[in-house]
């Protein structure tokens, strides 16, 4: 019994995990737009507060929903 | 590839003749850069005072950074909202528009995707995504910088879509609805499938390669049979995943090829994969002999990479076509019983009555009910002279109404219009143009089979000397004949050439174009805008020059290419010193004939010979002669009479580009046959053809876009056909030709379907392109010969048992390196002295 019998499956499992993660990110559309999210994170969270009136709970949840659009509902 | 930074066409103002690199950036280079992000400032945003910014986003971001007061953002936003806007976007509130473009969510919100003009940096994203903060009712705004689109969620009870559009417009981002496009959605899904296949094939290939290293190492140091089996079976498992998941597209393609009995590249590839896979499996079961899984998985991965690149390129060509819809305006003025309504163009139906104001693009094909105007049809027919239209006359969508308002009855809309049908032809042309299969791809399948057979032969030859020697030699052969160099030879040389060409402002969309242009063929050229500058210019002016001020004052009253040409000439002659021109009185535009008016107490009449003589003006023999001269040169003659006396005759026409002649002479010498395809009249085209020494047999004048396409299609089977053009009327021909080349300043439609875009004025880049293509092809052939020779030699050595696997592993990359160096050292697309 060699250590290879453990190391090799572990290596394959790691690769499998990476592939699964990749497939997941692809099907979530994370590679559809490669430019904008990188810029969006530079934005200051403080400034996203609406100034005219505070956002209602409903609006906040809608915003969050809109931030993670489900592909099946896209036009 | 065509750069993405092109300003989107602005249907309301300039129908389509937008230069791809934007006059804006070109002109502004000397006029300063954005104080915030260092991008050049477009002309539309050049103010006289204060710091200058390239976009509203930078202005806001700058203000915030300058003074961290949060109210600033709000103030600026309010200042923007108060600013004037020329467009109301009221058609966006039409129920039909919302039905077509917006999407109602379960939560009661509406969602729309808008194309925005002028998005170009992080600050733009920053300010647009702030939309919910200064426009109550907008719930969320998400920008995609790559596609310049905005995904907007809004509450229809709180805010109207037109209000959102107006706000975006005031901020400097003109919105257009993005077509809810089924093909776009399918593309996205297909793209993801490709990526997943690539990911899996890559992971399998990487791991099998790692295991292969261990196996090769084991050849030298020795390896227990137990470990050998473990490695073999692991790589067999991984290879089977690779073959049956990402690799199945090759089998599907091969099956299809068998069914339709059309040879296809997938056939040898599938055969290679099958043979290699079975041989590897058999050897794994036997526990001896070579397994081919490492080469197989890498082959699958590399072929998929090539296929993905091809898929992206094809999509690039096709997806842009939806933009062609921008040739027709987004909205129309519908005449109802009581009023004139602005409606989205989709609402229009046959029999509707529509108003078209001067300067508007005509929204549909139809018949004029009332009015008398000139129409610029150059976009469709290529004819440079405007056509007069009267009541009862027919007009086509996409053309420009120049002088006075028209009422028209719609006959056909959308895809049924002439321009719509033309665009369908363009789409057909692009999609039917089969991408040339990369030479490496073509060879790969055969190569794999050959190498496997050779290694079996090697094994057989050396079997008598003992299994160990035989296997070692077979492996050496497998390693040393790695097809890397062969695979690299073509794409690398093409990629290098494309890069070098791009530096010389020649943008090559597909590598195929370079391969095809290497040998001479038939070259068809469009006249207007390609051989000539495409602008009306005064070329002959005979007579008095003292009344320039008065003439310019009168010509300023009309929008017409001839008036612009005369104004330009006067400006040039007077050194641009014309300020505070007198105001003409009693100005009367006479569509199709000319213009008259009183300036400084003098009665001026500028127009055709018929107009001037009908007003009782006599033409002296000297002027008669100059009129005849102008005619023979294919120039439009304009007569200028002051107080009933003829004072000047001018000939106006399109002038030849300065480098046209030299370029064509060079190409003719290189063996190209040259012809002209022009929508313009014979009397204009023939003098140009004579000047350029083009065989009259190959000069086609007054050809419609559909006829251009036909001529190209007839000419294609006889050999390589290259079309060079710039207009929408050329786009179908550009798409159908073996190689379509769009010249600088062309219409967006033509740029998108062309294989090559010459992003520099004049024709000399064409010469550079063709010379460069020839040199690149020499490099490709040299690369292929070297790598083939190398592989043959190496295979011979391995068959002869002269190299061991270690030496083979060292030798393998040297062939790739040779090809690499040769490709980069090639002399194509160097600066040439034309």
CSV table of N, CA and C in Angstrom, one decimal, chain B residues 729-791:
chain,number,residue,atom,x,y,z
B,729,UNK,N,-24.7,50.3,-48.8
B,729,UNK,CA,-25.0,49.7,-50.0
B,729,UNK,C,-24.0,48.7,-50.5
B,730,UNK,N,-22.8,48.7,-49.8
B,730,UNK,CA,-21.7,47.7,-50.2
B,730,UNK,C,-21.8,46.5,-49.2
B,731,UNK,N,-22.6,46.7,-48.1
B,731,UNK,CA,-22.4,45.7,-47.0
B,731,UNK,C,-22.7,44.3,-47.5
B,732,UNK,N,-23.8,44.1,-48.3
B,732,UNK,CA,-24.1,42.8,-48.7
B,732,UNK,C,-23.0,42.2,-49.6
B,733,UNK,N,-22.4,43.0,-50.5
B,733,UNK,CA,-21.3,42.6,-51.3
B,733,UNK,C,-20.1,42.3,-50.5
B,734,UNK,N,-19.8,43.1,-49.5
B,734,UNK,CA,-18.7,42.9,-48.6
B,734,UNK,C,-18.8,41.5,-47.9
B,735,UNK,N,-20.0,41.2,-47.4
B,735,UNK,CA,-20.3,40.0,-46.7
B,735,UNK,C,-20.1,38.8,-47.6
B,736,UNK,N,-20.5,38.9,-48.9
B,736,UNK,CA,-20.5,37.8,-49.8
B,736,UNK,C,-19.1,37.5,-50.4
B,737,UNK,N,-18.3,38.6,-50.5
B,737,UNK,CA,-17.0,38.4,-51.2
B,737,UNK,C,-16.1,37.5,-50.4
B,738,UNK,N,-15.1,36.9,-51.1
B,738,UNK,CA,-14.2,36.0,-50.3
B,738,UNK,C,-13.5,36.8,-49.2
B,739,UNK,N,-13.1,38.0,-49.5
B,739,UNK,CA,-12.6,38.9,-48.5
B,739,UNK,C,-13.3,40.3,-48.7
B,740,UNK,N,-13.9,40.8,-47.7
B,740,UNK,CA,-14.5,42.1,-47.7
B,740,UNK,C,-13.7,43.1,-46.9
B,741,UNK,N,-13.4,44.2,-47.6
B,741,UNK,CA,-12.5,45.2,-46.9
B,741,UNK,C,-13.2,46.5,-46.8
B,742,UNK,N,-13.4,47.0,-45.6
B,742,UNK,CA,-14.1,48.3,-45.4
B,742,UNK,C,-13.0,49.4,-45.2
B,743,UNK,N,-13.2,50.5,-45.9
B,743,UNK,CA,-12.2,51.6,-45.8
B,743,UNK,C,-12.6,52.6,-44.7
B,744,UNK,N,-11.6,53.4,-44.3
B,744,UNK,CA,-11.8,54.4,-43.3
B,744,UNK,C,-13.0,55.2,-43.5
B,745,UNK,N,-13.7,55.5,-42.4
B,745,UNK,CA,-14.9,56.4,-42.5
B,745,UNK,C,-16.1,55.7,-43.1
B,746,UNK,N,-16.1,54.4,-43.2
B,746,UNK,CA,-17.3,53.7,-43.7
B,746,UNK,C,-18.4,53.7,-42.8
B,747,UNK,N,-19.6,53.2,-43.3
B,747,UNK,CA,-20.8,53.1,-42.5
B,747,UNK,C,-20.6,51.9,-41.5
B,748,UNK,N,-21.2,51.9,-40.4
B,748,UNK,CA,-21.0,50.9,-39.4
B,748,UNK,C,-21.4,49.5,-39.9
B,749,UNK,N,-22.5,49.5,-40.8
B,749,UNK,CA,-22.9,48.2,-41.3
B,749,UNK,C,-21.8,47.6,-42.1
B,750,UNK,N,-21.1,48.4,-42.9
B,750,UNK,CA,-20.0,47.8,-43.7
B,750,UNK,C,-18.9,47.3,-42.9
B,751,UNK,N,-18.6,48.1,-41.8
B,751,UNK,CA,-17.4,47.7,-41.0
B,751,UNK,C,-17.6,46.4,-40.3
B,752,UNK,N,-18.9,46.2,-39.9
B,752,UNK,CA,-19.2,45.0,-39.1
B,752,UNK,C,-19.1,43.7,-39.9
B,753,UNK,N,-19.4,43.8,-41.2
B,753,UNK,CA,-19.4,42.6,-42.0
B,753,UNK,C,-18.1,42.3,-42.7
B,754,UNK,N,-17.2,43.4,-42.7
B,754,UNK,CA,-16.0,43.3,-43.4
B,754,UNK,C,-15.0,42.4,-42.7
B,755,UNK,N,-14.1,41.7,-43.4
B,755,UNK,CA,-13.1,40.9,-42.8
B,755,UNK,C,-11.9,41.7,-42.4
B,756,UNK,N,-11.7,42.8,-43.1
B,756,UNK,CA,-10.6,43.7,-42.8
B,756,UNK,C,-11.1,45.2,-42.8
B,757,UNK,N,-10.7,45.9,-41.8
B,757,UNK,CA,-11.0,47.3,-41.8
B,757,UNK,C,-9.8,48.2,-41.8
B,758,UNK,N,-9.7,49.0,-42.8
B,758,UNK,CA,-8.5,49.9,-43.0
B,758,UNK,C,-8.8,51.2,-42.2
B,759,UNK,N,-8.2,51.3,-41.0
B,759,UNK,CA,-8.6,52.4,-40.2
B,759,UNK,C,-7.6,53.6,-40.4
B,760,UNK,N,-7.3,53.9,-41.7
B,760,UNK,CA,-6.5,55.0,-42.0
B,760,UNK,C,-7.0,55.5,-43.3
B,761,UNK,N,-7.1,56.8,-43.5
B,761,UNK,CA,-7.7,57.3,-44.7
B,761,UNK,C,-6.9,57.0,-45.9
B,762,UNK,N,-7.6,56.9,-47.0
B,762,UNK,CA,-6.8,56.6,-48.3
B,762,UNK,C,-6.8,55.1,-48.6
B,763,UNK,N,-6.2,54.8,-49.8
B,763,UNK,CA,-6.2,53.4,-50.2
B,763,UNK,C,-4.8,52.8,-50.0
B,764,UNK,N,-3.8,53.6,-49.6
B,764,UNK,CA,-2.5,53.0,-49.4
B,764,UNK,C,-2.5,51.8,-48.4
B,765,UNK,N,-3.3,51.9,-47.3
B,765,UNK,CA,-3.3,50.7,-46.4
B,765,UNK,C,-3.7,49.4,-47.2
B,766,UNK,N,-4.5,49.5,-48.2
B,766,UNK,CA,-4.9,48.3,-49.0
B,766,UNK,C,-3.6,47.7,-49.6
B,767,UNK,N,-2.7,48.5,-50.1
B,767,UNK,CA,-1.5,48.0,-50.7
B,767,UNK,C,-0.7,47.3,-49.6
B,768,UNK,N,-0.6,48.0,-48.5
B,768,UNK,CA,0.2,47.4,-47.4
B,768,UNK,C,-0.4,46.1,-46.9
B,769,UNK,N,-1.7,46.0,-46.9
B,769,UNK,CA,-2.4,44.8,-46.5
B,769,UNK,C,-2.1,43.7,-47.4
B,770,UNK,N,-2.2,43.9,-48.7
B,770,UNK,CA,-2.0,42.8,-49.6
B,770,UNK,C,-0.5,42.4,-49.7
B,771,UNK,N,0.4,43.4,-49.6
B,771,UNK,CA,1.8,43.0,-49.5
B,771,UNK,C,2.1,42.2,-48.2
B,772,UNK,N,1.5,42.7,-47.1
B,772,UNK,CA,1.7,42.0,-45.8
B,772,UNK,C,1.2,40.6,-45.8
B,773,UNK,N,0.0,40.4,-46.5
B,773,UNK,CA,-0.6,39.1,-46.5
B,773,UNK,C,0.3,38.2,-47.3
B,774,UNK,N,0.9,38.7,-48.4
B,774,UNK,CA,1.8,37.8,-49.2
B,774,UNK,C,3.0,37.3,-48.3
B,775,UNK,N,3.6,38.3,-47.6
B,775,UNK,CA,4.7,38.0,-46.7
B,775,UNK,C,4.3,37.0,-45.6
B,776,UNK,N,3.2,37.2,-45.0
B,776,UNK,CA,2.7,36.4,-44.0
B,776,UNK,C,2.6,34.9,-44.5
B,777,UNK,N,2.0,34.8,-45.7
B,777,UNK,CA,1.8,33.5,-46.2
B,777,UNK,C,3.2,32.8,-46.4
B,778,UNK,N,4.2,33.5,-46.8
B,778,UNK,CA,5.5,32.9,-47.0
B,778,UNK,C,6.0,32.4,-45.6
B,779,UNK,N,5.7,33.2,-44.6
B,779,UNK,CA,6.1,32.7,-43.2
B,779,UNK,C,5.4,31.5,-42.9
B,780,UNK,N,4.1,31.4,-43.2
B,780,UNK,CA,3.3,30.2,-42.8
B,780,UNK,C,3.9,29.0,-43.6
B,781,UNK,N,4.1,29.1,-44.8
B,781,UNK,CA,4.6,28.0,-45.6
B,781,UNK,C,6.0,27.6,-45.0
B,782,UNK,N,6.8,28.5,-44.7
B,782,UNK,CA,8.1,28.2,-44.2
B,782,UNK,C,8.0,27.5,-42.9
B,783,UNK,N,7.1,28.0,-42.0
B,783,UNK,CA,6.8,27.3,-40.7
B,783,UNK,C,6.4,25.9,-40.9
B,784,UNK,N,5.4,25.7,-41.8
B,784,UNK,CA,4.9,24.4,-42.0
B,784,UNK,C,6.0,23.4,-42.5
B,785,UNK,N,6.8,23.9,-43.5
B,785,UNK,CA,7.9,23.1,-44.0
B,785,UNK,C,8.9,22.7,-42.9
B,786,UNK,N,9.2,23.7,-42.1
B,786,UNK,CA,10.2,23.4,-41.1
B,786,UNK,C,9.7,22.4,-40.1
B,787,UNK,N,8.4,22.6,-39.7
B,787,UNK,CA,8.0,21.7,-38.6
B,787,UNK,C,7.7,20.3,-39.2
B,788,UNK,N,7.3,20.2,-40.5
B,788,UNK,CA,7.1,18.9,-41.1
B,788,UNK,C,8.4,18.2,-41.3
B,789,UNK,N,9.4,19.0,-41.8
B,789,UNK,CA,10.7,18.4,-42.0
B,789,UNK,C,11.3,17.9,-40.7
B,790,UNK,N,11.1,18.7,-39.6
B,790,UNK,CA,11.6,18.4,-38.3
B,790,UNK,C,10.9,17.1,-37.8
B,791,UNK,N,9.6,17.0,-38.0
B,791,UNK,CA,8.9,15.8,-37.5
B,791,UNK,C,9.3,14.6,-38.3
